[in-house]
PDB file of C-alpha atoms in Angstrom:
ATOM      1  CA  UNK A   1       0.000   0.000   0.000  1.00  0.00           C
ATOM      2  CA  UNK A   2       1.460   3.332  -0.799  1.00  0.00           C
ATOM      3  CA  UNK A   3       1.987   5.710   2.145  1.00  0.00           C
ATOM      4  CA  UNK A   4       0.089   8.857   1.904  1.00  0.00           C
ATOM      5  CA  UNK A   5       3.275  11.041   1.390  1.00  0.00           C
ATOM      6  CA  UNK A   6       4.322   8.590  -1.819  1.00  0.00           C
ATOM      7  CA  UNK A   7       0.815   9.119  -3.085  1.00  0.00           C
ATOM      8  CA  UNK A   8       0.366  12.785  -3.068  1.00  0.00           C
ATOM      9  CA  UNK A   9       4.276  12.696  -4.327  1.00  0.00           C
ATOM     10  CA  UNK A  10       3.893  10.433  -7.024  1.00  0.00           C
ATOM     11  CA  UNK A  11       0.137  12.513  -8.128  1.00  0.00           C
ATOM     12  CA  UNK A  12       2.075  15.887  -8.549  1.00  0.00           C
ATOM     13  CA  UNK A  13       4.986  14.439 -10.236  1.00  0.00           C
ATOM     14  CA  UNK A  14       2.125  13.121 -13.113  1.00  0.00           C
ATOM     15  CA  UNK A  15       0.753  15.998 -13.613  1.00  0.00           C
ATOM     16  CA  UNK A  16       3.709  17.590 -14.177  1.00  0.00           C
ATOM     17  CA  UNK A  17       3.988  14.475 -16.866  1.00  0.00           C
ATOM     18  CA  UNK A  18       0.486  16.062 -18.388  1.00  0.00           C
ATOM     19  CA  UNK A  19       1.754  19.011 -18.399  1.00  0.00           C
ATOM     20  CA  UNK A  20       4.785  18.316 -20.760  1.00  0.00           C
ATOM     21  CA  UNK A  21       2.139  16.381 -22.816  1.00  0.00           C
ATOM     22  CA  UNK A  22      -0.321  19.354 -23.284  1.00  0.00           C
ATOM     23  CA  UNK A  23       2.866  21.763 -23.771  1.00  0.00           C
ATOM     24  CA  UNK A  24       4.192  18.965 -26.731  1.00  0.00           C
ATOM     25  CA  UNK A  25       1.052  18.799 -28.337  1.00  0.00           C
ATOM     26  CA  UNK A  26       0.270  22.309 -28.557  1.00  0.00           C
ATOM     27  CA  UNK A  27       3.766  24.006 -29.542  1.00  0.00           C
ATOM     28  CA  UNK A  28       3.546  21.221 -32.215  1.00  0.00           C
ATOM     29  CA  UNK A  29      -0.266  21.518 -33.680  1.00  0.00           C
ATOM     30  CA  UNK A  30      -0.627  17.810 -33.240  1.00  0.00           C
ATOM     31  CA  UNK A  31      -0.753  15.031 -31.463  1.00  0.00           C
ATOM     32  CA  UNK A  32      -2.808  11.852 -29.327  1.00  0.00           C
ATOM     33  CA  UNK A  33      -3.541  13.784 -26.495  1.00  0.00           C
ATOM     34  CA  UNK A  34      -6.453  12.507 -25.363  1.00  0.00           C
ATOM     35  CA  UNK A  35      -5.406   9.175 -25.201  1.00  0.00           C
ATOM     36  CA  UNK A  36      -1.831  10.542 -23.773  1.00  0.00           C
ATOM     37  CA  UNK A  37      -3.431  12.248 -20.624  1.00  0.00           C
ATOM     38  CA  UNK A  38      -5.896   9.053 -20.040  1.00  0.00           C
ATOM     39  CA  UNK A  39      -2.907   6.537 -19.485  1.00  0.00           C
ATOM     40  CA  UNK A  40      -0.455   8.920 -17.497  1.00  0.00           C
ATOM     41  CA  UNK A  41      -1.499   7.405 -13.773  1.00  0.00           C
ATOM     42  CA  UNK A  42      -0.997   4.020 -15.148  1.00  0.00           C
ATOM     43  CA  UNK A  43       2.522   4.507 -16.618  1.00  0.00           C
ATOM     44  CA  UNK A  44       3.566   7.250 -13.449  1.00  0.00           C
ATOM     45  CA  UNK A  45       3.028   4.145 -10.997  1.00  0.00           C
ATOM     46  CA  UNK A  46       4.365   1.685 -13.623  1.00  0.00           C
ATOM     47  CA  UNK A  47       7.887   3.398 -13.939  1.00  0.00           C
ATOM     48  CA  UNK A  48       7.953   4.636 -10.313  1.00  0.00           C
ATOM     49  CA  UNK A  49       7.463   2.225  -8.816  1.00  0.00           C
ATOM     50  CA  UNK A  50       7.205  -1.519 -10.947  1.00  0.00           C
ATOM     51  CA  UNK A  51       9.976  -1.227 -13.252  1.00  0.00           C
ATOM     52  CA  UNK A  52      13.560  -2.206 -13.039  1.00  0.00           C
ATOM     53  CA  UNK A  53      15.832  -0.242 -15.616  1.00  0.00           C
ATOM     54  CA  UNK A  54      18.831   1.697 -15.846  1.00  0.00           C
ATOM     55  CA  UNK A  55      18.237   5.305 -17.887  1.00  0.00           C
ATOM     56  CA  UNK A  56      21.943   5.728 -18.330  1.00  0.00           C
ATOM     57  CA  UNK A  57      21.681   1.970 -19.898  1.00  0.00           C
ATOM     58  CA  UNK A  58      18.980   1.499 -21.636  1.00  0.00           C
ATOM     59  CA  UNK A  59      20.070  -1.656 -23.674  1.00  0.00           C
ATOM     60  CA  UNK A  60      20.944  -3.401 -20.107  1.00  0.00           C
ATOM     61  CA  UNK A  61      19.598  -6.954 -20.647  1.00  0.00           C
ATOM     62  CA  UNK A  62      18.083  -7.475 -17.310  1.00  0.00           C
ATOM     63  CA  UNK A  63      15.743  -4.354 -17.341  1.00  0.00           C
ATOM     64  CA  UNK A  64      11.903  -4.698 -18.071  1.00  0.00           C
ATOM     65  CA  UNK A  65      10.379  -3.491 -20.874  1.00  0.00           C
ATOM     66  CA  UNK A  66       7.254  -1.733 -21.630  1.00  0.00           C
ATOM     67  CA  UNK A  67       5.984  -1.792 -25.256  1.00  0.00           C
ATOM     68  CA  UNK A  68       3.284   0.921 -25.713  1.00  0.00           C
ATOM     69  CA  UNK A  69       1.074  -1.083 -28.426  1.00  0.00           C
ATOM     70  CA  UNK A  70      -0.955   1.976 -28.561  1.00  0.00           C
ATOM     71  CA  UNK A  71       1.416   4.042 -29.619  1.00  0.00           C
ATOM     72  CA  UNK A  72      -0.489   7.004 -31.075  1.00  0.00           C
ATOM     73  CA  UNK A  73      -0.359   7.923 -26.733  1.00  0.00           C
ATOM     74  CA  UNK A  74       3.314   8.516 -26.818  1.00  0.00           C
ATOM     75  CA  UNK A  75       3.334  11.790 -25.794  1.00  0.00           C
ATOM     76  CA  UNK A  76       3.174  10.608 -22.076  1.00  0.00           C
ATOM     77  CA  UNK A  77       5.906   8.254 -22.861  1.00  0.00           C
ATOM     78  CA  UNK A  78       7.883  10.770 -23.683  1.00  0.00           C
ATOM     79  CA  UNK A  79       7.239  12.652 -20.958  1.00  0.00           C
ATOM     80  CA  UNK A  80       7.568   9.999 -18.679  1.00  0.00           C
ATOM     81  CA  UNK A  81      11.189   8.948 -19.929  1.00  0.00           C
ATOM     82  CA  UNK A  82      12.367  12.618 -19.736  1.00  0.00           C
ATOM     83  CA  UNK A  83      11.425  12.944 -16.307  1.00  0.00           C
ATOM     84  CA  UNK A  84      13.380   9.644 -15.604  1.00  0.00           C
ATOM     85  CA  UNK A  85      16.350  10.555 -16.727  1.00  0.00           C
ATOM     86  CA  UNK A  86      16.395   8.953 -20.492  1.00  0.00           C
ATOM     87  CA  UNK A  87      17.368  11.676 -22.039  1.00  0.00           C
ATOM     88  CA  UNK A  88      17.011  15.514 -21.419  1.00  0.00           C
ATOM     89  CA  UNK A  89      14.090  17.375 -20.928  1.00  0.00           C
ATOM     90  CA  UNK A  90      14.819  19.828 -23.609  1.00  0.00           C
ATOM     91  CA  UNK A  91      14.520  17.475 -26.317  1.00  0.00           C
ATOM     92  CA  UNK A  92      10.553  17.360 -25.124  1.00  0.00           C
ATOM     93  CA  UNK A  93      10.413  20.796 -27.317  1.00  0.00           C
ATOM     94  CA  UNK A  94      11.154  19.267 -30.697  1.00  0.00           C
ATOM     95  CA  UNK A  95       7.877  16.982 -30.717  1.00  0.00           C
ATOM     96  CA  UNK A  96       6.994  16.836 -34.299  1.00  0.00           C
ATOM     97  CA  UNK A  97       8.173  20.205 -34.732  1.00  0.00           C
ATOM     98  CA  UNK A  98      11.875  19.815 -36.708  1.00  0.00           C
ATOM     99  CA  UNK A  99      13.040  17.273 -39.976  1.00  0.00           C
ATOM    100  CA  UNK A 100      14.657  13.742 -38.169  1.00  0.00           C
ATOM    101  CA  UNK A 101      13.286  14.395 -34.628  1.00  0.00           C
ATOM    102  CA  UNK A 102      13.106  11.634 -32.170  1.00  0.00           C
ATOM    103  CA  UNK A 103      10.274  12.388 -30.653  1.00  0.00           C
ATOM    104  CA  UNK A 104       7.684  11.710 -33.753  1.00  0.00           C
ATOM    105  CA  UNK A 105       4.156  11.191 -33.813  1.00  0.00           C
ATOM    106  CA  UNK A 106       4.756   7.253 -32.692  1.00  0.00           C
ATOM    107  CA  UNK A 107       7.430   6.184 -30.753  1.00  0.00           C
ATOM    108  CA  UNK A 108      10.581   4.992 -32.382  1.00  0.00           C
ATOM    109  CA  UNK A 109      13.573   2.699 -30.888  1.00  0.00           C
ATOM    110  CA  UNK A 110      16.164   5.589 -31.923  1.00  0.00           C
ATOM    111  CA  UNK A 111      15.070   6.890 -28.798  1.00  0.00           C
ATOM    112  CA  UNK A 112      16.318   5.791 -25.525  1.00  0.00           C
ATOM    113  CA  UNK A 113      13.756   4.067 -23.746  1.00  0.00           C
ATOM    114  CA  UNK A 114      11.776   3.143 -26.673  1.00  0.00           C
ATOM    115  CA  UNK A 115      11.765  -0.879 -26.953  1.00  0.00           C
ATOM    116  CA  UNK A 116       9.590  -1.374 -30.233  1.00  0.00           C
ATOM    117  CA  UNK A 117       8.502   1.032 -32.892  1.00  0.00           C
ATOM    118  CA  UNK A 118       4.434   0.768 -32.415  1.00  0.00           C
ATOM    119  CA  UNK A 119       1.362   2.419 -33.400  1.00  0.00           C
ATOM    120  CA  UNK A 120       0.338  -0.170 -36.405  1.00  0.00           C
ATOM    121  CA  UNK A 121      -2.530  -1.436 -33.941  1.00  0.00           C
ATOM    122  CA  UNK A 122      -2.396  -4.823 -33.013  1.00  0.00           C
ATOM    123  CA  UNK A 123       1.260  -5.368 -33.218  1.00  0.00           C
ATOM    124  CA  UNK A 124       3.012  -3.608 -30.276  1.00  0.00           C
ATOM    125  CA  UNK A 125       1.684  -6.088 -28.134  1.00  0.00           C
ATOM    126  CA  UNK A 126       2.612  -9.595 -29.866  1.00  0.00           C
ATOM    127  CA  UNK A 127       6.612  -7.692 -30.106  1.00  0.00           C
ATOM    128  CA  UNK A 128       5.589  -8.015 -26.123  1.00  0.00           C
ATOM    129  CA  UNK A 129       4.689 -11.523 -26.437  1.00  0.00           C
ATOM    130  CA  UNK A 130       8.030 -12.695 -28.051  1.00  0.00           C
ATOM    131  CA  UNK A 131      10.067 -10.680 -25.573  1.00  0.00           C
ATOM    132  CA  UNK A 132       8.684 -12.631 -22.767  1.00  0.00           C
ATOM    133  CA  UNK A 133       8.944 -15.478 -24.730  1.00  0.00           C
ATOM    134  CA  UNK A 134      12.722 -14.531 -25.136  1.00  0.00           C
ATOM    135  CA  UNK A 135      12.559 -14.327 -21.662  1.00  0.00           C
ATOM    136  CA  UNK A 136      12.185 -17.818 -20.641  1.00  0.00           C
ATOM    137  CA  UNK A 137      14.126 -19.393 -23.612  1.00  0.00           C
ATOM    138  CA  UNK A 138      17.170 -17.319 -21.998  1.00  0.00           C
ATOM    139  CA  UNK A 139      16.634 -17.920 -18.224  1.00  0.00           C
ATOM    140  CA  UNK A 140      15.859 -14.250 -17.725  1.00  0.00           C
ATOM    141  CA  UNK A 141      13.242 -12.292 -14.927  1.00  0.00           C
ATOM    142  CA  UNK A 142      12.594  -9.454 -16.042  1.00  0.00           C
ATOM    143  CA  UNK A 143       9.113  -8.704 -17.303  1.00  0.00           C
ATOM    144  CA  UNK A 144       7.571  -7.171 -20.609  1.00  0.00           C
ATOM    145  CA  UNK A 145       4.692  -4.935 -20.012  1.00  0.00           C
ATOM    146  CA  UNK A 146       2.764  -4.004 -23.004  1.00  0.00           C
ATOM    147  CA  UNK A 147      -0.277  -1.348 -23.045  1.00  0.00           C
ATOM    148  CA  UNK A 148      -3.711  -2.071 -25.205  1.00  0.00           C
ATOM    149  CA  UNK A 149      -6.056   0.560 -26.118  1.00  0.00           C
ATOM    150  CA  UNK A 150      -9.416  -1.164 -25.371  1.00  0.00           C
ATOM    151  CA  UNK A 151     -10.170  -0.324 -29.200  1.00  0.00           C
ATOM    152  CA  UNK A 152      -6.971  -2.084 -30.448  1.00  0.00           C
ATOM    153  CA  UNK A 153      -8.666  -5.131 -28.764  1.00  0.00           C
ATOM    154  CA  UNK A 154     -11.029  -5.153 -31.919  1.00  0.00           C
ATOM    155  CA  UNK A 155      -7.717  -6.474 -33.570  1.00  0.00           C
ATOM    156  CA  UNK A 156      -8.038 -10.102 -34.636  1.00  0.00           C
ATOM    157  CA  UNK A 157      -3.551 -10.309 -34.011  1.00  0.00           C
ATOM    158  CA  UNK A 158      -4.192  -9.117 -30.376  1.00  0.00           C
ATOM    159  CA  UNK A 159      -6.458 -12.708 -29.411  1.00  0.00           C
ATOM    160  CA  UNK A 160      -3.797 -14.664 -31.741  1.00  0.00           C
ATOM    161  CA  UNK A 161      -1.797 -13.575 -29.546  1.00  0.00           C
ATOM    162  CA  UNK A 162      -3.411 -13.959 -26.095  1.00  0.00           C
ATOM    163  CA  UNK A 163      -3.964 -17.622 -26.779  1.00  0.00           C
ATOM    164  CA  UNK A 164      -0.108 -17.822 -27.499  1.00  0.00           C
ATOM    165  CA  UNK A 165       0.633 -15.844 -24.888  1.00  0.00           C
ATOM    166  CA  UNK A 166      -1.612 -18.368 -22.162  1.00  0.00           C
ATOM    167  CA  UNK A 167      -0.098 -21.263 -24.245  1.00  0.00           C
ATOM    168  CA  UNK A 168       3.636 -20.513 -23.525  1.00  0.00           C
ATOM    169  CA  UNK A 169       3.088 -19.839 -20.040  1.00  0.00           C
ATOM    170  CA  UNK A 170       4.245 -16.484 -20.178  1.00  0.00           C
ATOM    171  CA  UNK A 171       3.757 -15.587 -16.731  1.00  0.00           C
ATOM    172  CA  UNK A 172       6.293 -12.517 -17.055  1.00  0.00           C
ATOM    173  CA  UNK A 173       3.770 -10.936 -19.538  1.00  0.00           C
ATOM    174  CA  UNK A 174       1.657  -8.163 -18.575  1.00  0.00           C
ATOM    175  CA  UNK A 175      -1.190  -6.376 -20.605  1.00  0.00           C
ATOM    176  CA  UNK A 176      -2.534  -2.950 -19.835  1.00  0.00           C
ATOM    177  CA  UNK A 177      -5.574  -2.166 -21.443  1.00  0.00           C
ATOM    178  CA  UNK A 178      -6.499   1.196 -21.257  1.00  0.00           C
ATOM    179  CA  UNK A 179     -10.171   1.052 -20.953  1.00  0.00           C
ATOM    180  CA  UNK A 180     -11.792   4.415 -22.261  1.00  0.00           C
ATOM    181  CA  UNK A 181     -14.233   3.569 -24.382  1.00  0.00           C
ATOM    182  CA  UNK A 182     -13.164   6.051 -26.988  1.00  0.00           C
ATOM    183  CA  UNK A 183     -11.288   5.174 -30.334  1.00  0.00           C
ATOM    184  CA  UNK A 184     -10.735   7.270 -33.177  1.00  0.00           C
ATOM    185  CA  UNK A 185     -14.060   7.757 -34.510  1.00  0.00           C
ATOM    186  CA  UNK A 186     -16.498   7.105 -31.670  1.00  0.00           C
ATOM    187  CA  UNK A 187     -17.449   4.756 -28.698  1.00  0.00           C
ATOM    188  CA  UNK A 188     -15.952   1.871 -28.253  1.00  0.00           C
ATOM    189  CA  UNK A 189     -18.797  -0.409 -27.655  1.00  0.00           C
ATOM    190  CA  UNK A 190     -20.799   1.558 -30.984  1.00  0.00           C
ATOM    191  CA  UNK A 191     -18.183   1.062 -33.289  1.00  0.00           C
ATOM    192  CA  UNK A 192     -17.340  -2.983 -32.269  1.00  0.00           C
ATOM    193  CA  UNK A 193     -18.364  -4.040 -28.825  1.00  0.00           C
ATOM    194  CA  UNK A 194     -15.620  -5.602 -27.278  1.00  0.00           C
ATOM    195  CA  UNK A 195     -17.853  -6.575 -23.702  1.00  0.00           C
ATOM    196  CA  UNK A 196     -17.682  -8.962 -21.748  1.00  0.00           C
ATOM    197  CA  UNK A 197     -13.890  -8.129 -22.233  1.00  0.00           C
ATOM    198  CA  UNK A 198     -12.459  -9.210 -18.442  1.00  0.00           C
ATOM    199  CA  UNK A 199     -14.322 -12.687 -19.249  1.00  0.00           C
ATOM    200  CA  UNK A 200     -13.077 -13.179 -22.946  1.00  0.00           C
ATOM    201  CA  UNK A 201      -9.483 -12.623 -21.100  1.00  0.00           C
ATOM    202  CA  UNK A 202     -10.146 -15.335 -18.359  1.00  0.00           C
ATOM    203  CA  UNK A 203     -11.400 -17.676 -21.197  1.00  0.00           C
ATOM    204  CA  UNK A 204      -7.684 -17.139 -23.153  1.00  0.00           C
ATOM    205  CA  UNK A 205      -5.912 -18.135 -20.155  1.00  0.00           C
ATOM    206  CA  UNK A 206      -5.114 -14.808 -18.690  1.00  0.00           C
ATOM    207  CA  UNK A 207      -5.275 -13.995 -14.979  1.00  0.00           C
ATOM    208  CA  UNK A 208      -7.390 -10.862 -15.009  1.00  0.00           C
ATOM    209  CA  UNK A 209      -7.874  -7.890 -12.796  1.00  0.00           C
ATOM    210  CA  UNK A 210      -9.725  -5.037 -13.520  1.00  0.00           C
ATOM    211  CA  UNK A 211      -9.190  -1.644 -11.956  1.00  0.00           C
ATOM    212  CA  UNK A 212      -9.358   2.207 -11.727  1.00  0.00           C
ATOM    213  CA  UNK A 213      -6.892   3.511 -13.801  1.00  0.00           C
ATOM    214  CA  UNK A 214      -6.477   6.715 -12.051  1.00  0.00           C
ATOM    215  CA  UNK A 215      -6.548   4.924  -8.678  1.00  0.00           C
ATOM    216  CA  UNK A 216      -3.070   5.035  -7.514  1.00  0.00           C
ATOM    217  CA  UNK A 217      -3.965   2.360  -4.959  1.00  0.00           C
ATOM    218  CA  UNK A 218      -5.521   0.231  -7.073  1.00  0.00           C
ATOM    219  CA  UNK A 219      -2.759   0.327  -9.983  1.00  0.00           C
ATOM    220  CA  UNK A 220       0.086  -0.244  -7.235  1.00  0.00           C
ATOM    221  CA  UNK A 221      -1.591  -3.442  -6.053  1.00  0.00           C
ATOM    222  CA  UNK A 222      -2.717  -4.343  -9.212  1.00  0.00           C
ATOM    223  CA  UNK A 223       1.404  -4.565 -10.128  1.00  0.00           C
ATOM    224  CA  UNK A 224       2.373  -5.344  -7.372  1.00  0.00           C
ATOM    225  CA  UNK A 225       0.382  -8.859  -7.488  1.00  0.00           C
ATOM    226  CA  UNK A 226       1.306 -10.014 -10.811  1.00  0.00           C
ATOM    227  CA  UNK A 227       1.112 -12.960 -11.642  1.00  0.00           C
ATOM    228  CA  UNK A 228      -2.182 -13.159 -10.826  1.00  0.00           C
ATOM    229  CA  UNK A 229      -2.593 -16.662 -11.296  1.00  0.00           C
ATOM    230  CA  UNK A 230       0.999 -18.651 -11.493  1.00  0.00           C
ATOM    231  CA  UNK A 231       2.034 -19.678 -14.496  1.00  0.00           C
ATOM    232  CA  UNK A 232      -0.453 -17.416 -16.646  1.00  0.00           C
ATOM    233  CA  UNK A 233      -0.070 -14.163 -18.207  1.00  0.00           C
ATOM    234  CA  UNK A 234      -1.815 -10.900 -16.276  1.00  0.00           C
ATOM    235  CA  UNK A 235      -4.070  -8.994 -17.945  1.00  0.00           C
ATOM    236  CA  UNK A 236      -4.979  -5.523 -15.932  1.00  0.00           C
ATOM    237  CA  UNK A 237      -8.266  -3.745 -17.334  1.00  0.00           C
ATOM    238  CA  UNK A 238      -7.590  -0.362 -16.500  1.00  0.00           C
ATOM    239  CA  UNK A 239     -10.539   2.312 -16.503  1.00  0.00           C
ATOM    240  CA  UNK A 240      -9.996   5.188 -17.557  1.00  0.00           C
ATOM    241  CA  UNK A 241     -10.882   8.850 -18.254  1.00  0.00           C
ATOM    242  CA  UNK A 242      -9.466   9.858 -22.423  1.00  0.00           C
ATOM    243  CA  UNK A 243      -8.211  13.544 -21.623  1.00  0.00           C
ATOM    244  CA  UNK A 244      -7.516  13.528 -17.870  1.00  0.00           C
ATOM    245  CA  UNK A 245      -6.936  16.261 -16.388  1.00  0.00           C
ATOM    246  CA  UNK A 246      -7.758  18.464 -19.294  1.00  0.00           C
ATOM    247  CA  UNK A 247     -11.161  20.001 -18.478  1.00  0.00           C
ATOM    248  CA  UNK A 248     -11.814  20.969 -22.293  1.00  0.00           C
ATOM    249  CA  UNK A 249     -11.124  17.135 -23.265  1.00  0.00           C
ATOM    250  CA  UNK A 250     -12.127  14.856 -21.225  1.00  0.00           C
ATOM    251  CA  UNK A 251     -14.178  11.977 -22.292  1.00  0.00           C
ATOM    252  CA  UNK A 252     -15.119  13.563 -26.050  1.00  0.00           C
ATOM    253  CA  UNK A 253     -13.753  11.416 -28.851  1.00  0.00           C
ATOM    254  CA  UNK A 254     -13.011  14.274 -30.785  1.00  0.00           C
ATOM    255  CA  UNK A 255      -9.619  15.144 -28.249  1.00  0.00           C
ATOM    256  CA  UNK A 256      -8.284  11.691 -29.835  1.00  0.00           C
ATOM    257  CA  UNK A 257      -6.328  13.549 -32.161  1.00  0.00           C
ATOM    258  CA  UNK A 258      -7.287  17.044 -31.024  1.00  0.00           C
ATOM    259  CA  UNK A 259      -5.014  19.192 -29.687  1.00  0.00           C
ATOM    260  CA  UNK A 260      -5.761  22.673 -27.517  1.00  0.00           C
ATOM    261  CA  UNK A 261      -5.309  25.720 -29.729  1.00  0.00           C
ATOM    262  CA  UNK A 262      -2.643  28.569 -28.006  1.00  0.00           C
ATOM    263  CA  UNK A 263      -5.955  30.274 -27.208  1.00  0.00           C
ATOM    264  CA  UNK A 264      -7.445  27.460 -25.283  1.00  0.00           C
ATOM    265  CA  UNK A 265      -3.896  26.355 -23.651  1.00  0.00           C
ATOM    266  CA  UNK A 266      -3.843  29.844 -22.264  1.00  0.00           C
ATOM    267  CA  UNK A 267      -7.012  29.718 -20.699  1.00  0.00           C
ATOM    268  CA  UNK A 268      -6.261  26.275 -19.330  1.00  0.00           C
ATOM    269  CA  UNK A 269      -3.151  27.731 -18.145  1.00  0.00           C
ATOM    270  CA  UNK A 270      -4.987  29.900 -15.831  1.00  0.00           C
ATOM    271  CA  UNK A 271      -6.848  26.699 -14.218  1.00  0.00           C
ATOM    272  CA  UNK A 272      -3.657  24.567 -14.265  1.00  0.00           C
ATOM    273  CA  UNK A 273      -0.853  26.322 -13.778  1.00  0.00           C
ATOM    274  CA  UNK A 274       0.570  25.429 -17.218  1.00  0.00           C
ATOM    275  CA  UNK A 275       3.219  27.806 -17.443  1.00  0.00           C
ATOM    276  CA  UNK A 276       5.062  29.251 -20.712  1.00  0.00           C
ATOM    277  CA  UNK A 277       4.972  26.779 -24.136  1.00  0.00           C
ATOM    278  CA  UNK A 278       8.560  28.309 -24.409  1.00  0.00           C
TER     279      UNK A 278
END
């Protein structure tokens, strides 16, 4: 259980995560914010607290490794490696703004921290399944963490690969699905209902758990109890809110790919506590 002094800590240090995300997003005119800002508690606790790597090695071969399958939300991945020491801050400000960046609209492995280039839905998360497969063909602990969007779930490649996943005994495998119930284009559950989606899990093979995914409780046991069932892959259903802690965005599908305009950001600046885009 996290004291209360760790919690309120490790609650300001995310939104100062957000922050960078909203600042990214609008300096560059672009971005998945919404989806960003919705899976920020989940990856705050995840890194603080759950994972074991090295940000002045990031190749070292014992370290975890978190593939973001939905990697149209990298702009809290970037954040989130900044802030822990991957690489400098500074480089936050070239976000799809400059020819060659690192930081483009996906995440790429030229960066450090990145494991797997992602965002083609569906595949992120199967690159997951073969590192943790990798895993136990070399003897190694470390674990592979890999984060869903619940609409990637619609993906035929990510239950391929859940049956694998339960078949191999991959035990060191952990899913994330960020469950919004936004995609692209519209509700979740309107555009291809993916319910009862905690049973179909179960029914692969997959210890399940679901939780509030801006519950920093909740996510911290959640981690800290996988496996949930030995000798099967974990599966965490995470519920969450698509724009948190963006008044203007949160829960409209249109802030999947919407960013704020330097109008709006300063107005939210004067609720939040922004501070300057420069």
């Amino acid at each position: 259980m996290l004291a209360a002094e760790e919690l309120n800590r490790l609650q300001a240090e995310a939104a100062e995560v957000r922050k960078e995300a909203i600042k990214m997003a609008t300096r560059a005119g672009t971005g998945h914010l919404g989806p960003a800002l919705g899976i920020t508690d989940v990856m705050w606790v995840l890194y603080s607290r759950h994972m074991k790597y090295d940000p002045k090695n990031p190749s070292w071969p014992d370290r975890d490794r978190l593939i973001l399958s939905k990697g149209h939300s990298c702009l809290a991945l970037y954040a989130v490696l900044a802030k822990k020491g991957f690489f400098d801050e500074e480089l936050l400000k070239t976000y799809c703004r400059q020819l060659n960046t690192k930081l483009g609209g996906h995440p790429e492995r030229e960066l450090p921290g990145v494991e797997a280039n992602t965002g083609s839905l569906g595949h992120g998360f199967n690159i997951g399944i073969g590192m943790a497969l990798a895993a136990k063909a070399d003897r190694k602990n470390y674990k592979v963490y890999t984060i869903l969007g619940d609409g990637e779930t619609q993906e035929g490649s990510i239950w391929e690969g859940a049956m694998s996943a339960a078949h191999f005994g991959l035990d060191n495998l952990v899913a994330i699905v960020d469950r919004n119930n936004l995609q692209v284009s519209n509700f979740v559950d309107k555009v291809m209902n993916i319910e009862p989606l905690a049973e179909k899990w179960a029914s692969f093979g997959w210890g399940v758990r679901e939780i509030d995914g801006h519950d920093y409780q909740q996510i911290h046991e959640a981690l800290s109890a996988v496996p949930f069932i030995p000798g099967k892959p974990s599966v965490i259903i995470a519920k969450t809110v698509k724009g948190k802690g963006l008044p203007i965005a949160e829960n409209k599908v249109e802030w999947h790919h919407k960013v704020p305009t330097r109008e709006e950001y300063q107005e939210m600046d004067k609720l939040l506590g922004l501070g300057s885009l420069e």
